[in-house]
Coordinates of C-alpha atoms in Angstrom, one line a residue:
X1 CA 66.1 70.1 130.2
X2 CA 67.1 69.5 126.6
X3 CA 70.3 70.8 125.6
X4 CA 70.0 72.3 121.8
X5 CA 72.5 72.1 119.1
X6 CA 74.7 75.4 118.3
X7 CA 73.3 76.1 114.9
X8 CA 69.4 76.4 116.7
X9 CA 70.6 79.3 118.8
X10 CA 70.6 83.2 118.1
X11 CA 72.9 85.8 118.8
X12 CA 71.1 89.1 118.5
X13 CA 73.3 92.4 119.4
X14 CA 72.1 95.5 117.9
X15 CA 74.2 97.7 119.0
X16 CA 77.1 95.8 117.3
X17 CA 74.5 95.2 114.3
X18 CA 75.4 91.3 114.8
X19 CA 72.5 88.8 114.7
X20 CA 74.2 85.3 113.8
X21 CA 73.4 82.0 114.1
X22 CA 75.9 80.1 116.6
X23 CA 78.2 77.3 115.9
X24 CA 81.2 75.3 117.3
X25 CA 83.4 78.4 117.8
X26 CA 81.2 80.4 120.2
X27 CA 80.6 76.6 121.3
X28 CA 84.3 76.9 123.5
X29 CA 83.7 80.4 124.7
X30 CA 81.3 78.3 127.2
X31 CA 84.6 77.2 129.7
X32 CA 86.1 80.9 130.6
X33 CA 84.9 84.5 130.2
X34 CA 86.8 87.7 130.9
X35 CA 84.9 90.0 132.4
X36 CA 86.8 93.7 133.7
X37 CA 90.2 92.1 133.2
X38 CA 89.5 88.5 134.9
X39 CA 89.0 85.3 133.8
X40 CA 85.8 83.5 135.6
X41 CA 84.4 79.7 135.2
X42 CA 81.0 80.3 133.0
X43 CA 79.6 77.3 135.3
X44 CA 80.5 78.9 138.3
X45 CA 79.0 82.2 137.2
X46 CA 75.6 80.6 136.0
X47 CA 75.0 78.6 139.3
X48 CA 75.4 81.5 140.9
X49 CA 73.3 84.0 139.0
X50 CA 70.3 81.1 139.2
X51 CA 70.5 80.7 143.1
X52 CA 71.5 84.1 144.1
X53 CA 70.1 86.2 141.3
X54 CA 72.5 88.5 141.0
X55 CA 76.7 88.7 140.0
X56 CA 78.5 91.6 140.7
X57 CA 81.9 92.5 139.3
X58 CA 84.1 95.3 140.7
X59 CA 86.9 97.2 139.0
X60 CA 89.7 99.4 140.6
X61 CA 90.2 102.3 138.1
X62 CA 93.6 103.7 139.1
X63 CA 93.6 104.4 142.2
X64 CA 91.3 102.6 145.3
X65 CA 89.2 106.1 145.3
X66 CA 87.9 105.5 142.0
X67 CA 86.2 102.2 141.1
X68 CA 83.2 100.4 139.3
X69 CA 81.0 97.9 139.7
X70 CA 79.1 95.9 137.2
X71 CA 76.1 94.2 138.1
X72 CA 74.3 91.7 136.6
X73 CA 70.5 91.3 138.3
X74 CA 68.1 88.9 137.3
X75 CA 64.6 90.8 136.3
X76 CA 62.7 87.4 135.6
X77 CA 63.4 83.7 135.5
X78 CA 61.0 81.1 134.4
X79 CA 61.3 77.7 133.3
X80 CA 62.5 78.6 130.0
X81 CA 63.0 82.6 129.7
X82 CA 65.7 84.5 131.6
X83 CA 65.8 88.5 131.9
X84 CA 68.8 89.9 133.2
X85 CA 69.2 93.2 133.9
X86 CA 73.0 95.2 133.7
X87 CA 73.6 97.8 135.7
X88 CA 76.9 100.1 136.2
X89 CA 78.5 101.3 139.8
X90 CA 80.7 104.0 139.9
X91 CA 82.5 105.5 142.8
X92 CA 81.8 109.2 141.2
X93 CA 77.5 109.0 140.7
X94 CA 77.4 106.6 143.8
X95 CA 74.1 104.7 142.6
X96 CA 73.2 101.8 139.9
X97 CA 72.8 103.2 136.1
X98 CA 70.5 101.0 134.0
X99 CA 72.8 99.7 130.9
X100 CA 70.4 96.9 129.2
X101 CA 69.0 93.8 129.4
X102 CA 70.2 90.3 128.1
X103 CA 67.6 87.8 126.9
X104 CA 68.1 83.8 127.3
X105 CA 64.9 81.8 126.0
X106 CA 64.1 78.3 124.7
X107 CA 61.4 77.3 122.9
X108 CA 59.1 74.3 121.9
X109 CA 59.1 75.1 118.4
X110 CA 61.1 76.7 115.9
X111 CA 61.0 80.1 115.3
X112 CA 61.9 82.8 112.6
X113 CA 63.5 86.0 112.3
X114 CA 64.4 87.5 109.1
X115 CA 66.1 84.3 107.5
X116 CA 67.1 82.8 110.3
X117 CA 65.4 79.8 112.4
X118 CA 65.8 78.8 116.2
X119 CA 65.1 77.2 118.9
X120 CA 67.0 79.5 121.4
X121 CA 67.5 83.1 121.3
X122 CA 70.5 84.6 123.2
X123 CA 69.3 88.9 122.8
X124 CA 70.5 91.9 124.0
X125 CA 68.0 94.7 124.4
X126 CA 66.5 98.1 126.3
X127 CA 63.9 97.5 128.3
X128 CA 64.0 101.0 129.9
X129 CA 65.5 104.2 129.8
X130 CA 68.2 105.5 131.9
X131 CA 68.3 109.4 132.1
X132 CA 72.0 109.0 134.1
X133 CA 73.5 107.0 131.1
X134 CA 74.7 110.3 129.9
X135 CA 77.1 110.7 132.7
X136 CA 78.7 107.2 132.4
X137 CA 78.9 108.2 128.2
X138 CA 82.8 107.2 128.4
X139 CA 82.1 103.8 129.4
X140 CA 79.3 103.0 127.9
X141 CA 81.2 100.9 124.8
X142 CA 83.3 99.5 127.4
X143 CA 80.1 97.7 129.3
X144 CA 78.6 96.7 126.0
X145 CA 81.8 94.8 125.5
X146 CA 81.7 92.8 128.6
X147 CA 77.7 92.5 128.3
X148 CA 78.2 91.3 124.5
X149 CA 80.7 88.6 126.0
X150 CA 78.9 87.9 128.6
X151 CA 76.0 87.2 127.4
X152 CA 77.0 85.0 124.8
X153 CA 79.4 83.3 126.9
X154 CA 76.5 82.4 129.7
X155 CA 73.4 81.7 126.9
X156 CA 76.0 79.3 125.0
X157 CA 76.1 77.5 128.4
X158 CA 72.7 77.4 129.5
X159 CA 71.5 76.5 126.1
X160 CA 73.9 74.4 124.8
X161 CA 75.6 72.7 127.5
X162 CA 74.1 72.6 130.8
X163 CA 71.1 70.8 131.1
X164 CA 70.1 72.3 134.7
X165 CA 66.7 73.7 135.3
X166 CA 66.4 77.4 135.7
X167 CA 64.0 77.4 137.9
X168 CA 64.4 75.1 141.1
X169 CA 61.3 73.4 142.8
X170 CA 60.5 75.3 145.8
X171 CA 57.4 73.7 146.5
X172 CA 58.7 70.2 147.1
X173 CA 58.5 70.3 151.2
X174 CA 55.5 72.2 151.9
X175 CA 53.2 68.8 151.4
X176 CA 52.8 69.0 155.3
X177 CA 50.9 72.6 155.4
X178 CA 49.2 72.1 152.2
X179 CA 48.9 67.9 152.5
X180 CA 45.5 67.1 151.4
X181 CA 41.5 69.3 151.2
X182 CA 41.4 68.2 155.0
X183 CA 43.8 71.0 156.0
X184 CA 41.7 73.7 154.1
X185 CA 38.1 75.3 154.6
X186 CA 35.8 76.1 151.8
X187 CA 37.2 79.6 152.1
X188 CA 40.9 79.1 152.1
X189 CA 40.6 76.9 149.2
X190 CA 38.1 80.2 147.0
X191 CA 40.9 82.4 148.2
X192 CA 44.1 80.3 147.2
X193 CA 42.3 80.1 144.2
X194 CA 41.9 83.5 143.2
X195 CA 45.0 84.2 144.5
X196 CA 46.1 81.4 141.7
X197 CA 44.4 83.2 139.2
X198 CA 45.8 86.4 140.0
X199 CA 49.1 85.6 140.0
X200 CA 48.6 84.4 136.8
X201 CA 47.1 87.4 135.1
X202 CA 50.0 89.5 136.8
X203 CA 52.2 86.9 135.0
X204 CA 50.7 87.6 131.8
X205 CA 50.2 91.2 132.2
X206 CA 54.0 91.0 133.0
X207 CA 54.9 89.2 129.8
X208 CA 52.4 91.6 127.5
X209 CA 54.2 95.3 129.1
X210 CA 57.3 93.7 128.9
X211 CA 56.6 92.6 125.2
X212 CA 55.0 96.4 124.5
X213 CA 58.7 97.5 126.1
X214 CA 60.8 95.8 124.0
X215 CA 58.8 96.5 120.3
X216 CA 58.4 100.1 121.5
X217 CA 62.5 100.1 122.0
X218 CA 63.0 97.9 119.0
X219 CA 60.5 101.1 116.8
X220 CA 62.8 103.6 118.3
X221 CA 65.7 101.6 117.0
X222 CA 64.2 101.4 114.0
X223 CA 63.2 104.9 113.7
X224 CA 66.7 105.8 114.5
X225 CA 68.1 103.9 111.6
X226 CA 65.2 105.5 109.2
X227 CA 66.4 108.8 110.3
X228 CA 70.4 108.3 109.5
X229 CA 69.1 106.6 106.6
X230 CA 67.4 109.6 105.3
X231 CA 70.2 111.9 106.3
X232 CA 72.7 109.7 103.9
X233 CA 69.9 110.0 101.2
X234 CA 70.0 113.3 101.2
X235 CA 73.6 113.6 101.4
X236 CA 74.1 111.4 98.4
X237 CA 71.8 113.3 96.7
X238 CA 73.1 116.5 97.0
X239 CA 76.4 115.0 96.2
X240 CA 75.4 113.1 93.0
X241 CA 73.6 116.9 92.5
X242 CA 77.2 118.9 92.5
X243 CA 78.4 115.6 90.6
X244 CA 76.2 116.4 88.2
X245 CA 76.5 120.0 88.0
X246 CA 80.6 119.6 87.5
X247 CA 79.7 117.4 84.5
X248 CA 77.2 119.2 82.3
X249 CA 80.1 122.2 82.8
X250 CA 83.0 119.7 82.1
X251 CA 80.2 118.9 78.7
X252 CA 80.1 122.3 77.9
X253 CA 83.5 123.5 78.4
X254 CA 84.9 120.5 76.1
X255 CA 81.8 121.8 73.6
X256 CA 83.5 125.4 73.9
X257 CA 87.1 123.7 72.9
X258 CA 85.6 122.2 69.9
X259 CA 83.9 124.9 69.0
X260 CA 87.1 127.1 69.5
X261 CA 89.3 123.7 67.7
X262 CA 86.9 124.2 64.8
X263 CA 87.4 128.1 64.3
X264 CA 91.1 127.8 64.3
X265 CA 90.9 124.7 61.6
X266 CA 89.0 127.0 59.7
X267 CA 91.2 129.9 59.9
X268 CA 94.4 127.7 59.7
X269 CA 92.3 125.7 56.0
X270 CA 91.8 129.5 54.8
X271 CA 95.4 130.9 55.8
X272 CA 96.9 127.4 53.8
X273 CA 94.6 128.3 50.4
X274 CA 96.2 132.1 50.4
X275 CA 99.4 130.7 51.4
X276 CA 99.0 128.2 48.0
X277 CA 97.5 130.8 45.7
X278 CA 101.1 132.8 46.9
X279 CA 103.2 129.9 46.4
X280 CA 101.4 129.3 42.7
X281 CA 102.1 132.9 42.2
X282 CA 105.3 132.9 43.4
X283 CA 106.2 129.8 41.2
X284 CA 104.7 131.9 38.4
X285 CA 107.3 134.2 39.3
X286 CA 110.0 131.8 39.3
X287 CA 109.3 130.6 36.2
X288 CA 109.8 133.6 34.8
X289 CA 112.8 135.1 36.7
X290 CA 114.5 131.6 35.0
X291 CA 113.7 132.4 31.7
X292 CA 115.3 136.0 32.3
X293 CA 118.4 134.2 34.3
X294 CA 118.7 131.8 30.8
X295 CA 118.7 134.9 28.6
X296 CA 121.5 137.0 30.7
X297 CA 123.6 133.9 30.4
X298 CA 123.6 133.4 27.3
X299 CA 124.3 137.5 26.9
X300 CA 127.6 136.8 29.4
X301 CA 128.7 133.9 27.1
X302 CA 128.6 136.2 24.1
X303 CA 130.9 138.7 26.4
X304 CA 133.1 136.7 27.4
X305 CA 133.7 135.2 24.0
X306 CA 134.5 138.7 22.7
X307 CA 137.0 139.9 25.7
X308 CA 139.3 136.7 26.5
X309 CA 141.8 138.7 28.4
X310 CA 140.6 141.5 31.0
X311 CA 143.0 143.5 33.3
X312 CA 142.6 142.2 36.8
X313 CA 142.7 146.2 37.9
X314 CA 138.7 146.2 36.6
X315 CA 136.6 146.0 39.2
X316 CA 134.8 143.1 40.3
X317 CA 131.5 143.4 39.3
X318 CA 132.5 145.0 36.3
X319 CA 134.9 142.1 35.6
X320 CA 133.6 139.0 32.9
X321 CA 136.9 136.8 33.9
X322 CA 136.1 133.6 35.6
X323 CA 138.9 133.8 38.0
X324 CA 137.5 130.1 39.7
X325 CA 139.3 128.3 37.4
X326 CA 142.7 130.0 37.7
X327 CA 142.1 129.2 41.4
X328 CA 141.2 125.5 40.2
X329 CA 144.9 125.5 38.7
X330 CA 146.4 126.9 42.7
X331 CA 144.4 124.5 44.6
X332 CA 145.2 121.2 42.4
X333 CA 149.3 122.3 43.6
X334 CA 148.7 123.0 46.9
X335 CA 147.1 122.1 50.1
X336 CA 144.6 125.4 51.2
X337 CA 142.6 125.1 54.4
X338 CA 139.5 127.4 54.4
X339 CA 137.4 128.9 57.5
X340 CA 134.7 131.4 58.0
X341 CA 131.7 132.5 56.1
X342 CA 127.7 130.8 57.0
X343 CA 127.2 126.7 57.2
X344 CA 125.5 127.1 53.6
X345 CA 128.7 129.2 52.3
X346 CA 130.8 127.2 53.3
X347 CA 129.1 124.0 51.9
X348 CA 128.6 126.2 48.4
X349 CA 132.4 126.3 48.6
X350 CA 133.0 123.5 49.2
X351 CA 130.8 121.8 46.4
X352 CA 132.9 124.6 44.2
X353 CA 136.0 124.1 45.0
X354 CA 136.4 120.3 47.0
X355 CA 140.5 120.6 46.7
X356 CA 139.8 123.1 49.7
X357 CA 140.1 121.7 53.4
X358 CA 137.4 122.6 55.3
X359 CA 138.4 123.2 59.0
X360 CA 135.0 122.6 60.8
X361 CA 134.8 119.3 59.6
X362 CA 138.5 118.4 60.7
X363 CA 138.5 116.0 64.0
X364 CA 142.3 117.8 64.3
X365 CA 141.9 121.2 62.5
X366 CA 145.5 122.0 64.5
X367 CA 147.2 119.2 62.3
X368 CA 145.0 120.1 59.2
X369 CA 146.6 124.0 59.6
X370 CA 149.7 122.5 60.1
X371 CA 150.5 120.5 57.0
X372 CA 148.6 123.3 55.0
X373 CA 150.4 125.5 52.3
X374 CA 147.9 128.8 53.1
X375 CA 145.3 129.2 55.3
X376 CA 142.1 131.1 53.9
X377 CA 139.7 132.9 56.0
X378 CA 136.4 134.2 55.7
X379 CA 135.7 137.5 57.3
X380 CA 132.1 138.1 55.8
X381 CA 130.6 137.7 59.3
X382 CA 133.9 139.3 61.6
X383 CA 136.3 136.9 63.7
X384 CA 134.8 134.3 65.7
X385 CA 135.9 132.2 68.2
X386 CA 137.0 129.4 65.5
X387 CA 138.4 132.0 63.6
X388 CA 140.5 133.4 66.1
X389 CA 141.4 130.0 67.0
X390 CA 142.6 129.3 63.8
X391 CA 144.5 132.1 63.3
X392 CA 146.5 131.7 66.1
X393 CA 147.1 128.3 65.1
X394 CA 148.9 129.4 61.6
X395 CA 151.0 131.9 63.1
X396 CA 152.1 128.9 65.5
X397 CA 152.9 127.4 62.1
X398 CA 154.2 130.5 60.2
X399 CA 151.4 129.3 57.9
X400 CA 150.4 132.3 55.3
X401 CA 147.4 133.6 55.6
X402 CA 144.4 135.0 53.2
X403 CA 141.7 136.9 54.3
X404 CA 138.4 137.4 52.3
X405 CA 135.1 138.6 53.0
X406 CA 133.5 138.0 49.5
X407 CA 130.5 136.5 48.8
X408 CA 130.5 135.7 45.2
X409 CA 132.7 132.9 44.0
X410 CA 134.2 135.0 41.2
X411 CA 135.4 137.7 43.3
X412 CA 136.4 135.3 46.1
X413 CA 138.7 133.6 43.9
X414 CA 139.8 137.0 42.6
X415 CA 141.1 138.3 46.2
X416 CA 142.3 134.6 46.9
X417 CA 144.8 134.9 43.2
X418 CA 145.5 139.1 44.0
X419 CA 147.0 137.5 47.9
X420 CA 148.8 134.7 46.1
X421 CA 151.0 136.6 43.8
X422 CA 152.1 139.0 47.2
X423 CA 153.1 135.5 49.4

């Protein structure tokens, strides 16, 4: 028997949705197999299947009460087609349970399925229905396992390696009873005839239900993959459906926002046009308030011009004396620190009067108070913290202190020249 070359053979499994072509690595699978935990010669186990027509493997589970038995049976064996039937043992349903066929066949010519060609198919398939394969459910993926290895390991072997027949010559010592036409009447040669013929039409009829049996399993298969097929379609369509529906409302909720991004641009383009006519206005206003401000000036200049002297004893806003520069002539002799009053206040001070040290901007206001003269304190806005602080710090110092809570330059220096002349 010709031995063919690894790429010409087919692995077909559909339960593991593997069809393949074969090649040098399921080549070496063709030495050992493990089958229920043991390692077996594949040599050993084909000579024995083809003789005896029929391997059994069992399979202590736990204890020796519970056990299985997996049994390989030969169905049909020609020259060049093998059908082996698996069946499954188990010490709990106590009879065989039909698990599938595996398929070995070599052919004359090269054949085709899908995109694959070959000259020797190695396929597992159903030939028959087991109602009882529902109580052996939990080892059902187990058996195809060992079938799937099995199967592959013993068609690499037959096909590829061994170059056996499958079939051995049974006929080769009866030339004694049939020897020659002399041994046979008229009759017994009509009957061995027919009985020729019929063996042969059982033959084929054998081949044609077995073909119907395997294409009516293979339509169920592929029925069963039509079905789940349509069951994902529908599922991805009611998915891309909601996917759908969540994105025309994401479309029209962003449309809302824009909408609603518009109406405030609008309201926010007509709130800046009144807020400009009011600022125009209110530079209107300005405009004029500074040509009043100019003219009072210029009335205060002609004031003071007539009244050079005024008694200190007037009150303040009555007063026209500009008591900042008799401060001007106290500061320029003596070192002043200052506190208290707002940030703007105090820089308005400041800008008035710059001979003034400023204690918030002192990195050591302590030493600042200490090499000061007088300390002057703002009380516009009560004692705060700094304040307080500071205060302490000049009575540490037995530095004098002036308290104020003006806030007009005039009659700040006013209170600042009245404490003066009483240190």
């Amino acid at each position: 028997m010709n031995i063919l070359r690894p790429k010409d053979i087919l692995f077909n499994d559909p339960y593991f949705e593997q069809t393949m072509s074969c090649g040098p690595a399921e080549l070496r699978k063709t030495k050992r197999v493990e089958i229920l935990g043991k390692w077996y010669k594949v040599s050993a186990l084909a000579s024995t299947l083809l003789s005896d027509g029929v391997l059994t493997f069992s399979h202590t589970i736990g204890s020796q009460d519970a056990q299985r038995r997996l049994i390989f049976r030969m169905y049909e064996q020609t020259a060049t087609r093998l059908f082996i039937n698996t069946y499954l043992w188990t010490s709990q349903l106590q009879k065989e349970v039909y698990m599938g066929t595996i398929h070995i066949e070599r052919y004359h010519t090269t054949q085709e399925l899908y995109d694959f060609q070959y000259k020797g198919i190695i396929e597992l398939v159903s030939i028959k229905q087991d109602d009882d394969i529902v109580d052996v459910a939990p080892e059902y993926k187990l058996i195809q396992e060992v079938k799937h290895t099995f199967a592959l390991a013993l068609g690499m072997y037959l096909l590829a390696v061994s170059n056996s027949e499958w079939v051995q010559d049974i006929a080769a010592d009866t030339t004694t009873v049939l020897a020659g036409p002399n041994n046979l009447t008229e009759k017994e040669r009509a009957e061995l005839q027919q009985l020729r013929k019929e063996k042969e039409e059982i033959a084929t009829w054998k081949e044609e239900l077995l073909r119907l049996r395997i294409e009516s399993n293979n339509r169920k298969a592929v029925q069963a993959e039509l079905q789940r097929l349509r069951h994902e379609l529908t599922i991805e369509r009611s998915e891309r459906a909601k996917e759908k529906k969540n994105y025309e409302a994401r479309l029209r909720k962003k449309d809302a926002d824009i909408e609603n991004i518009k109406d405030k641009a609008a309201q926010q383009l007509n709130d800046m046009l009144a807020m400009r006519g009011e600022l125009n206005a209110l530079k209107a206003a300005d405009s004029s308030s500074e040509k009043m401000k100019k003219q009072l000036h210029t009335v205060t200049k002609t004031k003071q011009a007539a009244n050079q002297e005024e008694d200190l004893s007037i009150p303040s806003f009555m007063s026209q004396h500009d008591y900042t520069l008799d401060l001007d002539n106290v500061l320029n002799c003596r070192r002043v620190s200052y506190i208290g009053g707002s940030i703007e206040w105090q820089q308005y001070v400041s800008t008035r009067f710059p001979q003034l040290i400023m204690l918030l901007r002192q990195r050591d206001p302590a030493l600042a108070i200490a090499e000061s003269d007088m300390l002057i304190v703002h009380t516009y806005k009560g004692q705060t913290e700094e304040i307080k602080r500071a205060i302490s710090m000049a009575n540490e110092d037995d530095c004098p202190i002036i308290t104020t809570s003006a806030y007009n330059l005039n009659n700040m220096a006013k209170d600042i020249l009245q404490a003066v002349q009483n240190i």
